[in-house]
Tab-separated table of C-alpha atoms and ligand atoms in Angstrom:
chain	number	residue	atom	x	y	z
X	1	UNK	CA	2.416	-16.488	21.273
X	2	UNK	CA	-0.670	-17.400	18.815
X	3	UNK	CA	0.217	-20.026	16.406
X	4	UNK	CA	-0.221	-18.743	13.301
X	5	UNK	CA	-0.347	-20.047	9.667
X	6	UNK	CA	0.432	-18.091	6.213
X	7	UNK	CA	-0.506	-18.873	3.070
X	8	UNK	CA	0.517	-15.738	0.948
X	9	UNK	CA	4.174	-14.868	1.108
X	10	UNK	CA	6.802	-14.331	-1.799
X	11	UNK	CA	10.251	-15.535	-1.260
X	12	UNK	CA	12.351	-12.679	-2.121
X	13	UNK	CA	9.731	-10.093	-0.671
X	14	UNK	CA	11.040	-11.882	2.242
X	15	UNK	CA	14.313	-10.767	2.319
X	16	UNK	CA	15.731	-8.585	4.611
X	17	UNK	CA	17.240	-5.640	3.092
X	18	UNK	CA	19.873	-5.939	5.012
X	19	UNK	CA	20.116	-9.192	3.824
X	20	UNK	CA	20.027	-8.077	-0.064
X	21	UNK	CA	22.617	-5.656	1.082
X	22	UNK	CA	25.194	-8.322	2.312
X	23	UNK	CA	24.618	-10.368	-0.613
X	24	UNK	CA	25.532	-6.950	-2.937
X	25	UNK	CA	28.383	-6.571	-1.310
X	26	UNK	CA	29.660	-9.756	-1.223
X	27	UNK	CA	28.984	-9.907	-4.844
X	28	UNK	CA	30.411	-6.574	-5.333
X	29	UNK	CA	27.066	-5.336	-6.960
X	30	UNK	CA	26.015	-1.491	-6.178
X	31	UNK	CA	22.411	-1.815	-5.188
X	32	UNK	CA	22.632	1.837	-3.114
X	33	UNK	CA	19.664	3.169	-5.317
X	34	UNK	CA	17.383	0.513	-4.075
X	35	UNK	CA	17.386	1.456	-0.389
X	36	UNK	CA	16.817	4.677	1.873
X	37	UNK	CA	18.631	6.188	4.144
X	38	UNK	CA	17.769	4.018	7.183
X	39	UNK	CA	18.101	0.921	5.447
X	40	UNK	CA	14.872	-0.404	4.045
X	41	UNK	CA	13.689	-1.029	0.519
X	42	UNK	CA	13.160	2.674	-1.511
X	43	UNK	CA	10.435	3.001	-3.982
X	44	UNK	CA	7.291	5.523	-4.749
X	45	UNK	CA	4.325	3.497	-5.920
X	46	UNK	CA	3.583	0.153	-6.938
X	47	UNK	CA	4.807	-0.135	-10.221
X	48	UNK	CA	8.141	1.087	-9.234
X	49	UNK	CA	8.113	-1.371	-5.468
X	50	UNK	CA	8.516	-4.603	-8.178
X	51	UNK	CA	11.595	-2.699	-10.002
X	52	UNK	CA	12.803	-2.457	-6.832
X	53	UNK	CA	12.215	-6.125	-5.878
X	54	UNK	CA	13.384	-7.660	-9.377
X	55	UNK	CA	16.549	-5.694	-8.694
X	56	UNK	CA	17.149	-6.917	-5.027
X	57	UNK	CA	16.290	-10.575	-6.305
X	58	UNK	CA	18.635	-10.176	-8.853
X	59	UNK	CA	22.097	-10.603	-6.606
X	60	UNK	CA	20.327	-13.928	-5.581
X	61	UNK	CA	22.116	-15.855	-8.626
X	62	UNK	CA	22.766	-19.293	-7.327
X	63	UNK	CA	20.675	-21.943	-5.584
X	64	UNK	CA	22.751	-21.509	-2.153
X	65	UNK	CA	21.989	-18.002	-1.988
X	66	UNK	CA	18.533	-18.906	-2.265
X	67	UNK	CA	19.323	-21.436	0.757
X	68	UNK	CA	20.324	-18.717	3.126
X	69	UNK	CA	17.555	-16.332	1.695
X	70	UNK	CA	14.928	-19.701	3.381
X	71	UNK	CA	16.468	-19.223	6.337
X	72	UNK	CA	16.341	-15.589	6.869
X	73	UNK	CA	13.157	-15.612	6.074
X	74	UNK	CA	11.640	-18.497	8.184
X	75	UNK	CA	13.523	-17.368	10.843
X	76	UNK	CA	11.719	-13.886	10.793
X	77	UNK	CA	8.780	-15.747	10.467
X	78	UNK	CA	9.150	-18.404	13.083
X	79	UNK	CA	9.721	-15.378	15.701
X	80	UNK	CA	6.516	-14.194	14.652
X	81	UNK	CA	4.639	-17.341	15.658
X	82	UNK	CA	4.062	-18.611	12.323
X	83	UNK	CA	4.086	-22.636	12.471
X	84	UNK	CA	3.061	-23.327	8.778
X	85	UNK	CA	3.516	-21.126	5.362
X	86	UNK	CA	3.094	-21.338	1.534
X	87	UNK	CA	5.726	-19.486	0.100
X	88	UNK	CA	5.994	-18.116	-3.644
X	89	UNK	CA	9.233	-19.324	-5.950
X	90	UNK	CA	9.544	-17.909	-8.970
X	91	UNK	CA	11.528	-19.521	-11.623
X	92	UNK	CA	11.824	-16.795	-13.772
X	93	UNK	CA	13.965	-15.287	-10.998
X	94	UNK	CA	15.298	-19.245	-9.915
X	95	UNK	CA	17.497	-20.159	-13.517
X	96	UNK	CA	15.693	-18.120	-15.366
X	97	UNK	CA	12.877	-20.820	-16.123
X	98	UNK	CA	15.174	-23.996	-17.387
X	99	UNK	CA	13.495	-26.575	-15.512
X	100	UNK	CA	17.349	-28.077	-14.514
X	101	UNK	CA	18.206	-25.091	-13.228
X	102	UNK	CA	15.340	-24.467	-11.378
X	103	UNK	CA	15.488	-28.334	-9.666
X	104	UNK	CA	18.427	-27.053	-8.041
X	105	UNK	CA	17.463	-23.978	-6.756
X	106	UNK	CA	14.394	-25.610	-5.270
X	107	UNK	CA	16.354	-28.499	-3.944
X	108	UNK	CA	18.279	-25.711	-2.060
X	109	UNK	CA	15.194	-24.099	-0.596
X	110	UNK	CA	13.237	-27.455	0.405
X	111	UNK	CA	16.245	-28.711	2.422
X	112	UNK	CA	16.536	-25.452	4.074
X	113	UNK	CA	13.121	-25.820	4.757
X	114	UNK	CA	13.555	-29.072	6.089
X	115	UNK	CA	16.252	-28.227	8.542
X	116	UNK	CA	14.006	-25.612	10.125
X	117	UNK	CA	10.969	-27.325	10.500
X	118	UNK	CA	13.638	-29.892	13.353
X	119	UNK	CA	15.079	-26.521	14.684
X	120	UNK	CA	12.524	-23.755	14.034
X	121	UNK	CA	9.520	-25.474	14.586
X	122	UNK	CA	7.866	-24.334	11.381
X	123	UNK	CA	6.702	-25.880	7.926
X	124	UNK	CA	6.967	-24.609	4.522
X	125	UNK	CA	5.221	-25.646	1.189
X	126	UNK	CA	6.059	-24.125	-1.887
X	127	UNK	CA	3.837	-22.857	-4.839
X	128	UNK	CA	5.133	-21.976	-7.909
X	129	UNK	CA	4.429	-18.883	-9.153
X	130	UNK	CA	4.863	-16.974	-12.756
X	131	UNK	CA	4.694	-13.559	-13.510
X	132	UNK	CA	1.650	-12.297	-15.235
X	133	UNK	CA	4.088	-9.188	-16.821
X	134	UNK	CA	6.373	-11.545	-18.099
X	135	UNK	CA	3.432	-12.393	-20.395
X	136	UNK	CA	1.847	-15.976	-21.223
X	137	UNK	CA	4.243	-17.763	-22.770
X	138	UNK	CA	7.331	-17.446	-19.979
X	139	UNK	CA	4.242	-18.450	-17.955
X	140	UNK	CA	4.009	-21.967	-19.944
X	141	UNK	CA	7.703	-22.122	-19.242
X	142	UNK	CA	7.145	-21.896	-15.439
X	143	UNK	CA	4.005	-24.286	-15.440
X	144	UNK	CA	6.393	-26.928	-17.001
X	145	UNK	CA	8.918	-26.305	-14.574
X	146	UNK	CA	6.178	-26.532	-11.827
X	147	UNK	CA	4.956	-29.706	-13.269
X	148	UNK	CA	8.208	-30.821	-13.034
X	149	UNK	CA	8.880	-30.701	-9.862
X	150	UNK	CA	5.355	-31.359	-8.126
X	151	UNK	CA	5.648	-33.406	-5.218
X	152	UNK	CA	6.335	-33.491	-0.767
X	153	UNK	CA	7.440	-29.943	-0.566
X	154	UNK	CA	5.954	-28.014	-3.895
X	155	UNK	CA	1.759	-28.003	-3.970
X	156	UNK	CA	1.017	-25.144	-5.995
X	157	UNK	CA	0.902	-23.080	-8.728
X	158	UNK	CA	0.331	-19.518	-9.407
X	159	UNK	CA	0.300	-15.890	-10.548
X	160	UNK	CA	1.967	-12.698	-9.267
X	161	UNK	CA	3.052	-9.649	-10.701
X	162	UNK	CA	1.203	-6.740	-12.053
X	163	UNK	CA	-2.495	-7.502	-12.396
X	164	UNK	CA	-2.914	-4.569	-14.759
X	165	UNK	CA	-1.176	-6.552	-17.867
X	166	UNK	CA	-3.009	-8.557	-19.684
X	167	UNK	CA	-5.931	-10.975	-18.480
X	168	UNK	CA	-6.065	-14.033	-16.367
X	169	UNK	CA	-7.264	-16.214	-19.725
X	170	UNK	CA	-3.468	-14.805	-21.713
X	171	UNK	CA	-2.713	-17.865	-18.742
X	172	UNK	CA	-5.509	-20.344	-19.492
X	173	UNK	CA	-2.422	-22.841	-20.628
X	174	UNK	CA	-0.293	-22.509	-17.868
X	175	UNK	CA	-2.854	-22.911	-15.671
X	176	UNK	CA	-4.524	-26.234	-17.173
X	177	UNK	CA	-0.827	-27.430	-16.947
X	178	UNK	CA	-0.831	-26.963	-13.781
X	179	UNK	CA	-3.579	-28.639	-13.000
X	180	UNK	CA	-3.004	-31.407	-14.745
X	181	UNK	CA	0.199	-32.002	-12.602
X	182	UNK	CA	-2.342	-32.286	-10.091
X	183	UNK	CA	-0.947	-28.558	-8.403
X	184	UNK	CA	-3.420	-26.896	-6.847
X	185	UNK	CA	-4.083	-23.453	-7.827
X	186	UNK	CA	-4.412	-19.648	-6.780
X	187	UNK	CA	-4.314	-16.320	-8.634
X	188	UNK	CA	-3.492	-12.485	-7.400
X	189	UNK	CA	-6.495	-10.845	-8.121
X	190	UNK	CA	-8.637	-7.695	-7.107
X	191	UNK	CA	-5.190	-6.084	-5.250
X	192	UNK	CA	-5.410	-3.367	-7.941
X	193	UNK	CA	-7.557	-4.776	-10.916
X	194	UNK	CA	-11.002	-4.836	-9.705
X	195	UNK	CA	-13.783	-7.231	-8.787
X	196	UNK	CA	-13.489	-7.781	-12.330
X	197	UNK	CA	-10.596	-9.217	-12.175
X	198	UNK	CA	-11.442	-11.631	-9.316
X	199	UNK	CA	-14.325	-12.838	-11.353
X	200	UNK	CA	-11.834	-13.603	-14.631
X	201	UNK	CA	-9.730	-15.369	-12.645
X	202	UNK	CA	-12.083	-17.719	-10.825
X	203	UNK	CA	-13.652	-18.080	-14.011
X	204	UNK	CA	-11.128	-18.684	-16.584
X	205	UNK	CA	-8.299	-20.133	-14.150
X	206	UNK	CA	-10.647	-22.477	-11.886
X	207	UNK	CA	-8.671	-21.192	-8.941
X	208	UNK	CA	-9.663	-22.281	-5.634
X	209	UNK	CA	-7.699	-19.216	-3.599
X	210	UNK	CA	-7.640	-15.866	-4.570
X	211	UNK	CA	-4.271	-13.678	-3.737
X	212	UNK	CA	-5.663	-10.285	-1.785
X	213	UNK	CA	-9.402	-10.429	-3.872
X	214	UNK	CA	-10.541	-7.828	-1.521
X	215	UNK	CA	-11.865	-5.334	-4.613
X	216	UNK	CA	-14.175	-8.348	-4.750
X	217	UNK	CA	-16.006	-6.254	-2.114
X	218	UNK	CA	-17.671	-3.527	-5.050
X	219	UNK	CA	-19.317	-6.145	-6.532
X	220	UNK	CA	-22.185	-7.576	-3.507
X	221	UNK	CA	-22.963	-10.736	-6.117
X	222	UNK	CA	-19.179	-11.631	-6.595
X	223	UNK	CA	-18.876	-11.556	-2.573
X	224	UNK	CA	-21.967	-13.877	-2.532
X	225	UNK	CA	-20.757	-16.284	-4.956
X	226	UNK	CA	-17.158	-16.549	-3.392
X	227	UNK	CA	-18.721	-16.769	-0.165
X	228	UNK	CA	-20.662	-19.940	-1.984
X	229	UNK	CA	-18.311	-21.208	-3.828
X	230	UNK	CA	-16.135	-21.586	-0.534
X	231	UNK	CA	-12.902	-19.424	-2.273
X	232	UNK	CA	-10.805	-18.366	0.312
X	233	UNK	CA	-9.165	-15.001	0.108
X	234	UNK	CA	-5.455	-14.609	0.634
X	235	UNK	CA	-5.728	-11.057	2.427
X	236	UNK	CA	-2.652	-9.121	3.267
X	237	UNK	CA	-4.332	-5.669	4.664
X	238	UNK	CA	-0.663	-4.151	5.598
X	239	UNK	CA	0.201	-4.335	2.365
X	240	UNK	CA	-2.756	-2.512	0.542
X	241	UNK	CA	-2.789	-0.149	3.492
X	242	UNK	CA	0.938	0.208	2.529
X	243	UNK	CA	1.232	0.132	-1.008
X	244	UNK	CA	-1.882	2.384	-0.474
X	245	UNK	CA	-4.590	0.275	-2.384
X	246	UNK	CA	-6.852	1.566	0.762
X	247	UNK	CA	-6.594	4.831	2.708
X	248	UNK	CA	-6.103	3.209	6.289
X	249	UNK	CA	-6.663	0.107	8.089
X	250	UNK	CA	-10.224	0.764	9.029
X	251	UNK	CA	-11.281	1.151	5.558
X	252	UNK	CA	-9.997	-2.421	4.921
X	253	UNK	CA	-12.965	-4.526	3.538
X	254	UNK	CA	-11.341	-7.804	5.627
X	255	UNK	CA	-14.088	-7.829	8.150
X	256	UNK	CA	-16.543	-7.129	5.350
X	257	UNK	CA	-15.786	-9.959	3.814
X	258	UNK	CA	-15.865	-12.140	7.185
X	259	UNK	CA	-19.008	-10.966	7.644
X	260	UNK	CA	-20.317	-11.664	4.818
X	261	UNK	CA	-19.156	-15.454	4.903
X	262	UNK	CA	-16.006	-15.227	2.762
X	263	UNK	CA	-13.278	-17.606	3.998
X	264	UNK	CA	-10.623	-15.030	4.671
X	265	UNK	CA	-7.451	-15.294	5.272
X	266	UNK	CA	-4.285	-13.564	6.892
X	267	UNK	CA	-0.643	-13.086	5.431
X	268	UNK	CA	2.018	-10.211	5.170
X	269	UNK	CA	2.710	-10.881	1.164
X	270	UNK	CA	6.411	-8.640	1.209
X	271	UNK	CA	7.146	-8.276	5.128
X	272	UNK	CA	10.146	-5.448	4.987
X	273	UNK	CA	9.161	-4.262	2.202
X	274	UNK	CA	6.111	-3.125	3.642
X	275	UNK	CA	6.949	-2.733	7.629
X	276	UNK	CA	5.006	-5.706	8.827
X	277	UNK	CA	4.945	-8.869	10.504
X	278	UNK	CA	2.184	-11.662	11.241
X	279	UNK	CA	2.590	-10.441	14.346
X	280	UNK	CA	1.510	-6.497	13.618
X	281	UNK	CA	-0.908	-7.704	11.104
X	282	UNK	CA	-2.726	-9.802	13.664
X	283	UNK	CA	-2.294	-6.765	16.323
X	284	UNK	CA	-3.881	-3.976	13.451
X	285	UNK	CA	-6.707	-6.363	13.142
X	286	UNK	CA	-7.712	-6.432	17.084
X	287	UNK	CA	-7.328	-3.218	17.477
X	288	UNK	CA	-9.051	-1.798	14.208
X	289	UNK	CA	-12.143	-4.193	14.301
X	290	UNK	CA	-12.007	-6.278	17.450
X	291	UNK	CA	-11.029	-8.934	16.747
X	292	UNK	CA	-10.480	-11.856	19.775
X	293	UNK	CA	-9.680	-15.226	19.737
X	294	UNK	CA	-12.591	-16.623	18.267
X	295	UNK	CA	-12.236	-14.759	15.138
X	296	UNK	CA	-8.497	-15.577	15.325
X	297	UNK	CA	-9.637	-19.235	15.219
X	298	UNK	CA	-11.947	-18.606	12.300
X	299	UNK	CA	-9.088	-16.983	10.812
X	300	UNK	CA	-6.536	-20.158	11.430
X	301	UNK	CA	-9.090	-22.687	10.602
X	302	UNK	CA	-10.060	-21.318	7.659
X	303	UNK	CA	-6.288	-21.178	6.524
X	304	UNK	CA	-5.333	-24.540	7.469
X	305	UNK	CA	-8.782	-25.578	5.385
X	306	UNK	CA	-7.100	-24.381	2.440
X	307	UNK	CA	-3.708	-24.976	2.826
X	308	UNK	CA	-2.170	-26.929	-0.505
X	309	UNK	CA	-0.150	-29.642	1.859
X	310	UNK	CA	-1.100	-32.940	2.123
X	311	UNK	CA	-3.469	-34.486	4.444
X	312	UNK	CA	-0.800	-35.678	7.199
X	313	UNK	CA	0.554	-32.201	7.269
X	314	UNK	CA	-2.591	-30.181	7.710
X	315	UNK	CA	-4.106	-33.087	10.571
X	316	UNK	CA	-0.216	-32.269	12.520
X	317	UNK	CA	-0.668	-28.436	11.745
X	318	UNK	CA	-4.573	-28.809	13.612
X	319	UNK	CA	-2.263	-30.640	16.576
X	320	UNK	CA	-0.261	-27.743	16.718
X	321	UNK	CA	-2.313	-25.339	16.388
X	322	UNK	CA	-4.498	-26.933	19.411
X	323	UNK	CA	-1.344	-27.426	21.546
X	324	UNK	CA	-0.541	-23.714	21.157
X	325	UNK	CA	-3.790	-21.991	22.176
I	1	ADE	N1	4.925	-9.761	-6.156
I	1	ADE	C1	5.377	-9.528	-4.930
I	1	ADE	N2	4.459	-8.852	-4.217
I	1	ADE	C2	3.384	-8.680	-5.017
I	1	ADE	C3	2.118	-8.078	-4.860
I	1	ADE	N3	1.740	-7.510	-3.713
I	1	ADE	N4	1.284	-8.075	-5.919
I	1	ADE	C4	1.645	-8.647	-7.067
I	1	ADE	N5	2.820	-9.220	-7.262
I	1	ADE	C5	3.691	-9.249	-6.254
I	2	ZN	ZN1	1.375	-11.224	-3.240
C-alpha cells in the first residue's frame, strides 16, 4: 500500500463510535442520542456534527482514556497506510485548559504514540489546537498551555471550531504566543467562511498552513498569492463533500488548486464521523480527477515539506516514503 502522510486530523474526530460507545458504558454515561441506528455518529448539519463531537469527547475524562483513544486511532490509521500524522489536542477538552492537567493528558498520548511508532510503524506529532467558539480568551489559556509543553512530540499550534464566530484577529494573542514558543502555526479557514476568511487568517495570524482553505478558490488573486507565498492547504475533500460544503466530489476545487500551483494537501479531518479513510480519500481522488502516482508524489512531497516535525523526522519520513513506493 502507498505510504501516506496526514497533516489534518483531530483526535477525538478520530474515535470510533464504537469506541465512544464502550467508554459510555463503562462510565455508565447514556450517549444513545448521539448515534444512529447502525452505529455511527448522528447529527444533521454542521453546527449540530460539533454538539455531537463535544458530547462523545466528553466521556474521555482522564489522561488514560485519552491513551487508548491514540491507539484506536493510529491503529485505524496505520491500516490505512499512513506512516506520519499531525494530530489536533485540544485542551479545552484535555483538563479543561489547566496547563497541569493538560501535561498529563499529553504525556498519555505521546507515549502511546511512542509505542506505536516500534509496533505500528507510524509517527505522530501533535499541534495544539483551541477553539475559535470558545472565544479569545480560553484561546490565550490554550496558547499558554501549548507553550508549555512545546517540545519532541508537540510542534504546533492552532484553531478549530466554527469559523463563523468571531474573526481570526479576536486570536491575534494566542497566536503571537504561540509563536513565540517557537510552535509553528496553522488556522481552519475557508471550510465554511469564505476566501475572506483565508485571507484574515494568513494575514492577521502569519500562518504558514491553512486547515481546508479551499473557498480560497472564489477569489483568483488569493489563489495566486497562496500559490506565492508557498501556503500549503490542509484539504480534506470527504469531509466538505460530507458535511456538504460542496455538492459532490467532482465539484471539489482540490485539483483547481493543484493546478494552479497551490501546495495541497490530503487528510480525512473526522474519519467515522464522516465515512472515510486515507485510503478512500486517495481512491475518490483517482477516480474523480485522475490522479496517478506522480500527482500522489506531489501530493506526499508537498506534505512532508510542511510537516511541523523536526528535521531528523521529516529526512526518515522521505526514507520511508522512498522505501514504500
Ligand atoms: N473540529 C473538528 N472537525 C472540524 C472541522 N471540520 N471544522 C472545524 N472544526 C472542527
Ligand atoms: Zn479540521
Amino acid at each position: 500500500m502507498r505510504p501516506k502522510i496526514e497533516l489534518h486530523l483531530h483526535l477525538e474526530g478520530g474515535a470510533p463510535p464504537a469506541f465512544i460507545r464502550g467508554i459510555a458504558r463503562e462510565k455508565g454515561v447514556d450517549l444513545s442520542s448521539i448515534f444512529r441506528h447502525d452505529g455511527g455518529y448522528a447529527y444533521k448539519d454542521f453546527g449540530h456534527f460539533l454538539k455531537v463531537y463535544e458530547a462523545a469527547t466528553s466521556v474521555l475524562t482522564r489522561p488514560e482514556d485519552y491513551g487508548r483513544l491514540t491507539r484506536a486511532v493510529l491503529e485505524e490509521s496505520a491500516a490505512n497506510g499512513v506512516v506520519y500524522s499531525e494530530a489536533f489536542l485540544s485542551p479545552d477538552f484535555c483538563g479543561g485548559g489547566d496547563v497541569g492537567a493538560w501535561r498529563e493528558y499529553l504525556s498519555a498520548i505521546a507515549e502511546t504514540a511512542r509505542k506505536a511508532e516500534a509496533d505500528l510503524g507510524i509517527t505522530l506529532r501533535g499541534i495544539v489546537t483551541c477553539i475559535r467558539h470558545f472565544g479569545p480568551e480560553k484561546a490565550k489559556t490554550i496558547a499558554r498551555c501549548a507553550a508549555e509543553t512545546k517540545g519532541d512530540f508537540l510542534n504546533g499550534f492552532g484553531i478549530a471550531g466554527d469559523e463563523m464566530v468571531g474573526k481570526p484577529r479576536d486570536f491575534r494573542w494566542a497566536f503571537d504566543c504561540a509563536r513565540e514558543a517557537g510552535l509553528r502555526l496553522t488556522a481552519h479557514a475557508g471550510e465554511w467562511g469564505g476566501a475572506d476568511s483565508v485571507r484574515d487568517a494568513i494575514r492577521d495570524l502569519a500562518v504558514e498552513r491553512i486547515g481546508h482553505g479551499v473557498q480560497a478558490i472564489d477569489d483568483p488573486a488569493l489563489v495566486d498569492d497562496i500559490a506565492e507565498a508557498g501556503i500549503t492547504l490542509e484539504c480534506c475533500p470527504g469531509s466538505n463533500v460530507f458535511l456538504g460544503v460542496y455538492p459532490d466530489w467532482a465539484s471539489h476545487p482540490i485539483e483547481k488548486l493543484r493546478e494552479k500551483g497551490v501546495k495541497v494537501t490530503v487528510s480525512t479531518d473526522d474519519p467515522p464521523f464522516f465515512h472515510t479513510t486515507m485510503r478512500t480519500e486517495y481512491d475518490r481522488l483517482s477516480a474523480t480527477f485522475g490522479w496517478d502516482e506522480t500527482v500522489f508524489e506531489e501530493i506526499e512531497a508537498n506534505a512532508l515539506a510542511a510537516a511541523f516535525c523536526d528535521e531528523e523526522t521529516r529526512a526518515r519520513i522521505a526514507k520511508t516514503l522512498k522505501k514504500g513506493t
